[in-house]
Coordinates of C-alpha atoms and ligand atoms in Angstrom, one line a residue:
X665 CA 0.0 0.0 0.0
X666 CA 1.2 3.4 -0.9
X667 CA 0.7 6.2 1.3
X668 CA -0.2 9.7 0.0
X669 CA 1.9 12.7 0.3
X670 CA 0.5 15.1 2.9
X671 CA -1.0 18.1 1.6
X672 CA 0.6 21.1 0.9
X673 CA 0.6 23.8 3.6
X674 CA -0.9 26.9 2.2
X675 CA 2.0 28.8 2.5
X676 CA 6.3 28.0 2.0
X677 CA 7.5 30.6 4.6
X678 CA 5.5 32.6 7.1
X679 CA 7.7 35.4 8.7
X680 CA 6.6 35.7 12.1
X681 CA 8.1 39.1 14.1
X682 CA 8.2 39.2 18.3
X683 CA 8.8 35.6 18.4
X684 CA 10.5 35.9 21.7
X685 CA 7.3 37.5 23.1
X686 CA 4.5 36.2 25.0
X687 CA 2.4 35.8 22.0
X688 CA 5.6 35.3 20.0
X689 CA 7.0 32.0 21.6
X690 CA 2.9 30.1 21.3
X691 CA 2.9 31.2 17.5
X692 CA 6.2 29.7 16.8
X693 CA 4.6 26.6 17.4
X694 CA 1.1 26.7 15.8
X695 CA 2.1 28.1 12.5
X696 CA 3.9 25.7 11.1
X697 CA 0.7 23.8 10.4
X698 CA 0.6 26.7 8.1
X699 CA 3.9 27.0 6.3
X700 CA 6.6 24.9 5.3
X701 CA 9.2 26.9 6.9
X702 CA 8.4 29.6 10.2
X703 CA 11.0 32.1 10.0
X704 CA 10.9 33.9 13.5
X705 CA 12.4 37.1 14.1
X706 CA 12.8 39.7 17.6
X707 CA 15.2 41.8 18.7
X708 CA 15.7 39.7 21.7
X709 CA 17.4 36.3 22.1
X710 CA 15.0 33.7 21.1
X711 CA 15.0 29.9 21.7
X712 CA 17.3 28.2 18.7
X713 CA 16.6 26.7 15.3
X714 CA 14.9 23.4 15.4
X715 CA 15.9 22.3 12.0
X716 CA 15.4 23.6 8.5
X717 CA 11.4 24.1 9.2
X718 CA 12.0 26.6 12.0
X719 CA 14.3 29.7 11.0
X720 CA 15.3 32.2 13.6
X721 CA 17.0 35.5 12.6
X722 CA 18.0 38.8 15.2
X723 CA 16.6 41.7 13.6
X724 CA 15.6 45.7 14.7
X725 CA 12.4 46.4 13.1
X726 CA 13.8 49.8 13.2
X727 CA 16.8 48.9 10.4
X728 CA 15.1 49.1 7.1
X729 CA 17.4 47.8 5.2
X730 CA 17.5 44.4 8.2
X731 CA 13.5 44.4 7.6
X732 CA 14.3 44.6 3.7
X733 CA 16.6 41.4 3.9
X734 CA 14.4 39.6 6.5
X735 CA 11.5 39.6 4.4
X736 CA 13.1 37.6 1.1
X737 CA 11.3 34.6 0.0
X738 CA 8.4 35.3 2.5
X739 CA 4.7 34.4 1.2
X740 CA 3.0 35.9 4.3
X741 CA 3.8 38.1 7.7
X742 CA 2.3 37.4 10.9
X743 CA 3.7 40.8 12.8
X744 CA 3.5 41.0 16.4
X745 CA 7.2 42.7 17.3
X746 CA 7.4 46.2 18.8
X747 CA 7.0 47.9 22.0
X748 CA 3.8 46.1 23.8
X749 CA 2.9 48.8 26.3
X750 CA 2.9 52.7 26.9
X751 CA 6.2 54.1 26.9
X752 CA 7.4 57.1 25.9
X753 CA 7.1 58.0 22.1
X754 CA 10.5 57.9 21.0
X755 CA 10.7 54.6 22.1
X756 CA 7.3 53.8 20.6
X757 CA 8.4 55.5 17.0
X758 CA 11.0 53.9 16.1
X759 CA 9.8 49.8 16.9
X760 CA 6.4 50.6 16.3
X761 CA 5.9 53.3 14.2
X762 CA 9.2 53.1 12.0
X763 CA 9.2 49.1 12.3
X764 CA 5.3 49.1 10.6
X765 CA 6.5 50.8 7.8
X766 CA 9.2 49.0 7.2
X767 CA 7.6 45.4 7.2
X768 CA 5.0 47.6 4.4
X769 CA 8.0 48.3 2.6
X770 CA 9.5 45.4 2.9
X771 CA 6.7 43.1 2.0
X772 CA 5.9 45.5 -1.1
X773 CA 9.1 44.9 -2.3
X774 CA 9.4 41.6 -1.9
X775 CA 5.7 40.7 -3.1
X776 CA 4.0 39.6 0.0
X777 CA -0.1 39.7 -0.2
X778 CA -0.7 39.3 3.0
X779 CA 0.0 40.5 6.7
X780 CA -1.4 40.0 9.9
X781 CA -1.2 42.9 12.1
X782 CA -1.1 42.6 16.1
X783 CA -3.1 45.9 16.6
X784 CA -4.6 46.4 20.0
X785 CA -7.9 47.1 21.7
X786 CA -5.5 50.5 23.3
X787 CA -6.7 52.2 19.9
X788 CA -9.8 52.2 20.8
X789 CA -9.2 52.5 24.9
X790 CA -10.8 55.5 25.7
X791 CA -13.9 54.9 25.7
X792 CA -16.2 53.9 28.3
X793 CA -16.6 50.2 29.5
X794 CA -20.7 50.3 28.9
X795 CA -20.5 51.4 25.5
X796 CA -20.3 48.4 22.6
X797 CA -17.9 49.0 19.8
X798 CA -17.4 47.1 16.2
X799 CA -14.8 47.3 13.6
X800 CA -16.5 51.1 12.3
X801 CA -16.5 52.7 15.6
X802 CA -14.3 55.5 15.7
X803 CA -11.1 55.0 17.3
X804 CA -10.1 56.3 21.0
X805 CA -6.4 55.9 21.1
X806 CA -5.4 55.8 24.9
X807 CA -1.6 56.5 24.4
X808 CA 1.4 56.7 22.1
X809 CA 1.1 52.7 22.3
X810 CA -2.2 52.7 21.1
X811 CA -1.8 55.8 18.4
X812 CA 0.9 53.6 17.0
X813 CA -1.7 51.1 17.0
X814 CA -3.8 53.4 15.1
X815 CA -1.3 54.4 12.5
X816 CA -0.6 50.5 11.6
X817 CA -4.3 50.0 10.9
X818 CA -4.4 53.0 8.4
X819 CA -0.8 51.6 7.2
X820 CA -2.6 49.0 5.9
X821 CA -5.7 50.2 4.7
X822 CA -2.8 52.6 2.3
X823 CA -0.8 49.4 1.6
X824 CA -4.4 47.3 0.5
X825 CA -5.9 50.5 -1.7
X826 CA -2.3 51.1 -3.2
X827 CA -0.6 47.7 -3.7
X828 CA -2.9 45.0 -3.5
X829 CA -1.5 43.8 -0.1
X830 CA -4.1 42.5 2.1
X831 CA -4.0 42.7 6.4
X832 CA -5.8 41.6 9.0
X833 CA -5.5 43.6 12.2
X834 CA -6.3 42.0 15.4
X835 CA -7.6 44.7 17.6
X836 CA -6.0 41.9 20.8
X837 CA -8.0 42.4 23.6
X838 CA -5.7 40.9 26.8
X839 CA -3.9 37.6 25.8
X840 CA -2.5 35.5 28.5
X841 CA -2.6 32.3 30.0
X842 CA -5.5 33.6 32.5
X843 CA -7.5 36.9 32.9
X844 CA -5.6 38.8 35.8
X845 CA -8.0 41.2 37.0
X846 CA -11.7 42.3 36.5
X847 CA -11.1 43.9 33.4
X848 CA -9.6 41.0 31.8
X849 CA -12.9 38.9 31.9
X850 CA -14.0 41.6 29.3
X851 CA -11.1 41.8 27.6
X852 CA -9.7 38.5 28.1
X853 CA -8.3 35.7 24.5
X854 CA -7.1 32.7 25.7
X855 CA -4.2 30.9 23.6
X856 CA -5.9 28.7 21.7
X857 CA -9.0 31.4 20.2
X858 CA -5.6 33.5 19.7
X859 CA -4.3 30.9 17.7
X860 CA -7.9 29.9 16.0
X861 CA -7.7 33.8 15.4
X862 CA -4.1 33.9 13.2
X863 CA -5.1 30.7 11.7
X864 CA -8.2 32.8 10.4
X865 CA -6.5 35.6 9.3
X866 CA -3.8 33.6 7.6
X867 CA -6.4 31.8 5.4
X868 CA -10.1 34.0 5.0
X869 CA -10.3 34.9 1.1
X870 CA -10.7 38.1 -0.1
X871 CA -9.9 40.6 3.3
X872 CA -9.2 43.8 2.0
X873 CA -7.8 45.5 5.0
X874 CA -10.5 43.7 7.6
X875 CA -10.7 44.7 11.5
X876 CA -11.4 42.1 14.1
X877 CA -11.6 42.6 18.0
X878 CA -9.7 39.2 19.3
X879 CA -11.2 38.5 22.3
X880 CA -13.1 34.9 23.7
X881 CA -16.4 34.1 24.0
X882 CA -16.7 35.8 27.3
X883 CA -20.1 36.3 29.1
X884 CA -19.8 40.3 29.2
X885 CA -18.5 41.7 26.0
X886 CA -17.5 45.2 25.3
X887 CA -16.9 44.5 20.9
X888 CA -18.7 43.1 18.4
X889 CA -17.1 41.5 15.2
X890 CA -20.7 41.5 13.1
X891 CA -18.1 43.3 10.6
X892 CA -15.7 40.5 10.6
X893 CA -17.8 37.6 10.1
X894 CA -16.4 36.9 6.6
X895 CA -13.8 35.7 8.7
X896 CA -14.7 33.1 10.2
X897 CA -13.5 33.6 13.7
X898 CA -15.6 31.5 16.2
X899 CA -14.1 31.7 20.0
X900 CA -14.6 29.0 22.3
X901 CA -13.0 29.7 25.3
X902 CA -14.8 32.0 28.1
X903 CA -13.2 34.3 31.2
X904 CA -15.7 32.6 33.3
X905 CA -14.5 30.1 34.5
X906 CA -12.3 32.1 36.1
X907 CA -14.4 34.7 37.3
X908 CA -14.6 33.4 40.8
X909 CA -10.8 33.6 41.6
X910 CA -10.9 36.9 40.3
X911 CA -14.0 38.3 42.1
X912 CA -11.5 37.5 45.1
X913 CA -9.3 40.6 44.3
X914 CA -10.3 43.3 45.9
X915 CA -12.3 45.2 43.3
X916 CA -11.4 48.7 41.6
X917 CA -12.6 52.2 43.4
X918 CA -15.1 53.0 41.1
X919 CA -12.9 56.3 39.4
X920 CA -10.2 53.7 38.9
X921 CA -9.2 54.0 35.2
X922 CA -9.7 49.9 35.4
X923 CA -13.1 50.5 36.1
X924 CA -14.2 53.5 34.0
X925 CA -12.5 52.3 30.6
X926 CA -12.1 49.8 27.8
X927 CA -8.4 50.6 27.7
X928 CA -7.5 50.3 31.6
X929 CA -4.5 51.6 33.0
X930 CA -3.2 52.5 30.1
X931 CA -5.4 55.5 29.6
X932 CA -3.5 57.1 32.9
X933 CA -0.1 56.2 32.0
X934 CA 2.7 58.9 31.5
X935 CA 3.0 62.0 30.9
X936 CA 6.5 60.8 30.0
X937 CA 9.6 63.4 30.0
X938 CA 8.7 66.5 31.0
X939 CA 11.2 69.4 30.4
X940 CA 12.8 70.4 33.7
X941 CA 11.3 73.7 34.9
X942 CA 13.7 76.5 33.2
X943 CA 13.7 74.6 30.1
X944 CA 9.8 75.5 29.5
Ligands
NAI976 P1 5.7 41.1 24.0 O1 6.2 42.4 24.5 O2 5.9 39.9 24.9 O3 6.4 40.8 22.7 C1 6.8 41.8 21.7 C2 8.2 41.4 21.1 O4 8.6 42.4 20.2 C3 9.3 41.3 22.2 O5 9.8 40.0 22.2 C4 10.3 42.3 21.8 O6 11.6 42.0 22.0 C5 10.0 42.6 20.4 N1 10.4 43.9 19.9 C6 10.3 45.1 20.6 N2 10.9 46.0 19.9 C7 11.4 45.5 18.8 C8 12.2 46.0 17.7 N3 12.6 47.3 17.7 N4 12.6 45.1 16.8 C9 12.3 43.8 16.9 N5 11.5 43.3 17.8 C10 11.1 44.1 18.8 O7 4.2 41.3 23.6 P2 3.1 40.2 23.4 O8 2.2 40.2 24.5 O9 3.7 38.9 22.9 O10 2.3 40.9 22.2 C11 2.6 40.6 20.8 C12 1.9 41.7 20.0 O11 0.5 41.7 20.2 C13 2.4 43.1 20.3 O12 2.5 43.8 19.0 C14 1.4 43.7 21.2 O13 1.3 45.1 21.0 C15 0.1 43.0 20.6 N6 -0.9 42.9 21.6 C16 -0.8 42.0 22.7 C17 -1.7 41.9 23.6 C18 -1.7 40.9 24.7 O14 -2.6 40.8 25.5 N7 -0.6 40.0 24.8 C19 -2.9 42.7 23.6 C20 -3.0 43.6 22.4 C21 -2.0 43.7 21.5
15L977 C1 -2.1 45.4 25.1 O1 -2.2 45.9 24.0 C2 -0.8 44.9 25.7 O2 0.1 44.5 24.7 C3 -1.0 43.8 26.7 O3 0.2 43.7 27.5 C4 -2.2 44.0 27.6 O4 -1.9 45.0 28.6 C5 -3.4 44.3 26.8 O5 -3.2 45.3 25.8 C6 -4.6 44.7 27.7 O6 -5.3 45.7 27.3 O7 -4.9 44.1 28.7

């Protein structure tokens, strides 16, 4: 008896940024259902090469002409590498800001039709935790993190009308192993919808520039995806079970920026660098 070849993946090489991140180091793992080769790329030391399946190259997303060479030979670009938090917006301009465009660049140049984009639910964090949002609400940026957030999702709305290259961004809600506070069983994608999610993104026909909020099937949502169905994206995970553990905490003060909006703490971060006095 002869046994069949397996099926080809649907794509040769997937270049996936902020592999040594936390969202980084699970995706290393899941996408190469998807590609022949996973070529994984941070600034920071990440776990070796497994083999000839499983690249791994250092790279600044802030070197164009590193990004240039990093995307050769690539068929697709999962992007989660840049600064994952509010910091100060020098710091945010050149990974995020600087590091977007180049991977645009780069993947124009090299012929790639398709990117998925790690945006964040930050660009949108300002607004208030009883008000529902979709993929056409207007967007609240809470922060330089989030602006850059912003500026990616136009990035690619340019690179689709312009060259033909097609993104999805994932508007990521909080993604880690467990919800960690109140907010989080609104907010809260567990590893394997985040996974489901990519997968999704990856393989839906005919996305334009599409915006999806990546969150679980939690009981209390603050986002609808009715403009992402085309997608395909069907959570199956749910904060609740852990919502007893968390009801433990001792809950926010009701000003708390954890309780009064969608975007959390990070709509009080900074200001960051002030001028000392007699330079103002
Ligand atoms: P992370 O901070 O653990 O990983 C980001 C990675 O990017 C790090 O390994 C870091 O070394 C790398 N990086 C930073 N600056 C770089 C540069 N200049 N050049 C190359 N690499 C650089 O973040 P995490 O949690 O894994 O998130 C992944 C992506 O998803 C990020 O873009 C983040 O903004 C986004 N996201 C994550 C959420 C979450 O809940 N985990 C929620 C919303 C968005
Ligand atoms: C994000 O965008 C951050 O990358 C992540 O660290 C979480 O803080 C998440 O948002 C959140 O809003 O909980």
């Amino acid at each position: 008896m002869t046994t069949q070849p397996a099926s080809p993946k649907p794509f040769n090489r997937i270049l996936l940024t902020g592999a040594a991140g936390g969202l980084g180091q699970i995706l290393r793992e899941t996408l190469q259902a998807h590609a022949e080769i996973v070529r994984s790329s941070d600034i920071s030391p990440m776990a070796p090469s497994r083999g000839q399946h499983d690249e791994v190259i250092n790279c600044n997303l802030a070197d164009k002409a590193a990004v240039a060479a990093l995307v050769k030979d690539v068929d697709a670009i999962v992007h989660l590498g840049g600064i994952s938090v509010e910091r100060p917006f020098e710091e945010i301009m050149e990974a995020n800001i600087r590091g977007t465009f180049h991977i645009y660049e780069a993947a124009r140049q090299h012929g790639v039709k398709r990117i998925v984009f790690a945006s964040s639910n930050h660009v949108t964090g300002f607004y208030p935790q009883d008000v529902e949002l979709d993929a056409h609400s207007q967007r609240r940026p809470d922060g330089y993190y989030g602006l850059s957030k912003a500026y990616g999702e136009d990035m690619a709305t340019f690179y689709f009308h312009r060259y033909g290259i097609e993104t999805v961004s994932l508007r990521i809600g909080s993604s880690f192993p467990e919800p960690r506070n109140l907010r989080m069983l609104s907010t809260w994608l567990s590893y394997p919808d985040l996974e489901h999610l990519v997968a999704r993104a990856l393989l839906a026909s005919n996305v334009g520039h599409s915006v999806v909020y990546g969150v679980s099937n939690n009981r209390d949502q603050w986002w609808s995806n009715r403009h992402a169905a085309h997608l395909g994206f069907a959570p199956q995970d749910s904060s609740e079970v852990f919502r007893t553990q968390i009801e433990q905490q001792p809950k926010p003060a009701a000003d708390d920026p954890n309780s009064l909006f969608q975007g959390g703490a990070f709509t009080a971060a900074g200001p960051f660098g002030d001028l000392p006095e007699t330079h103002q």
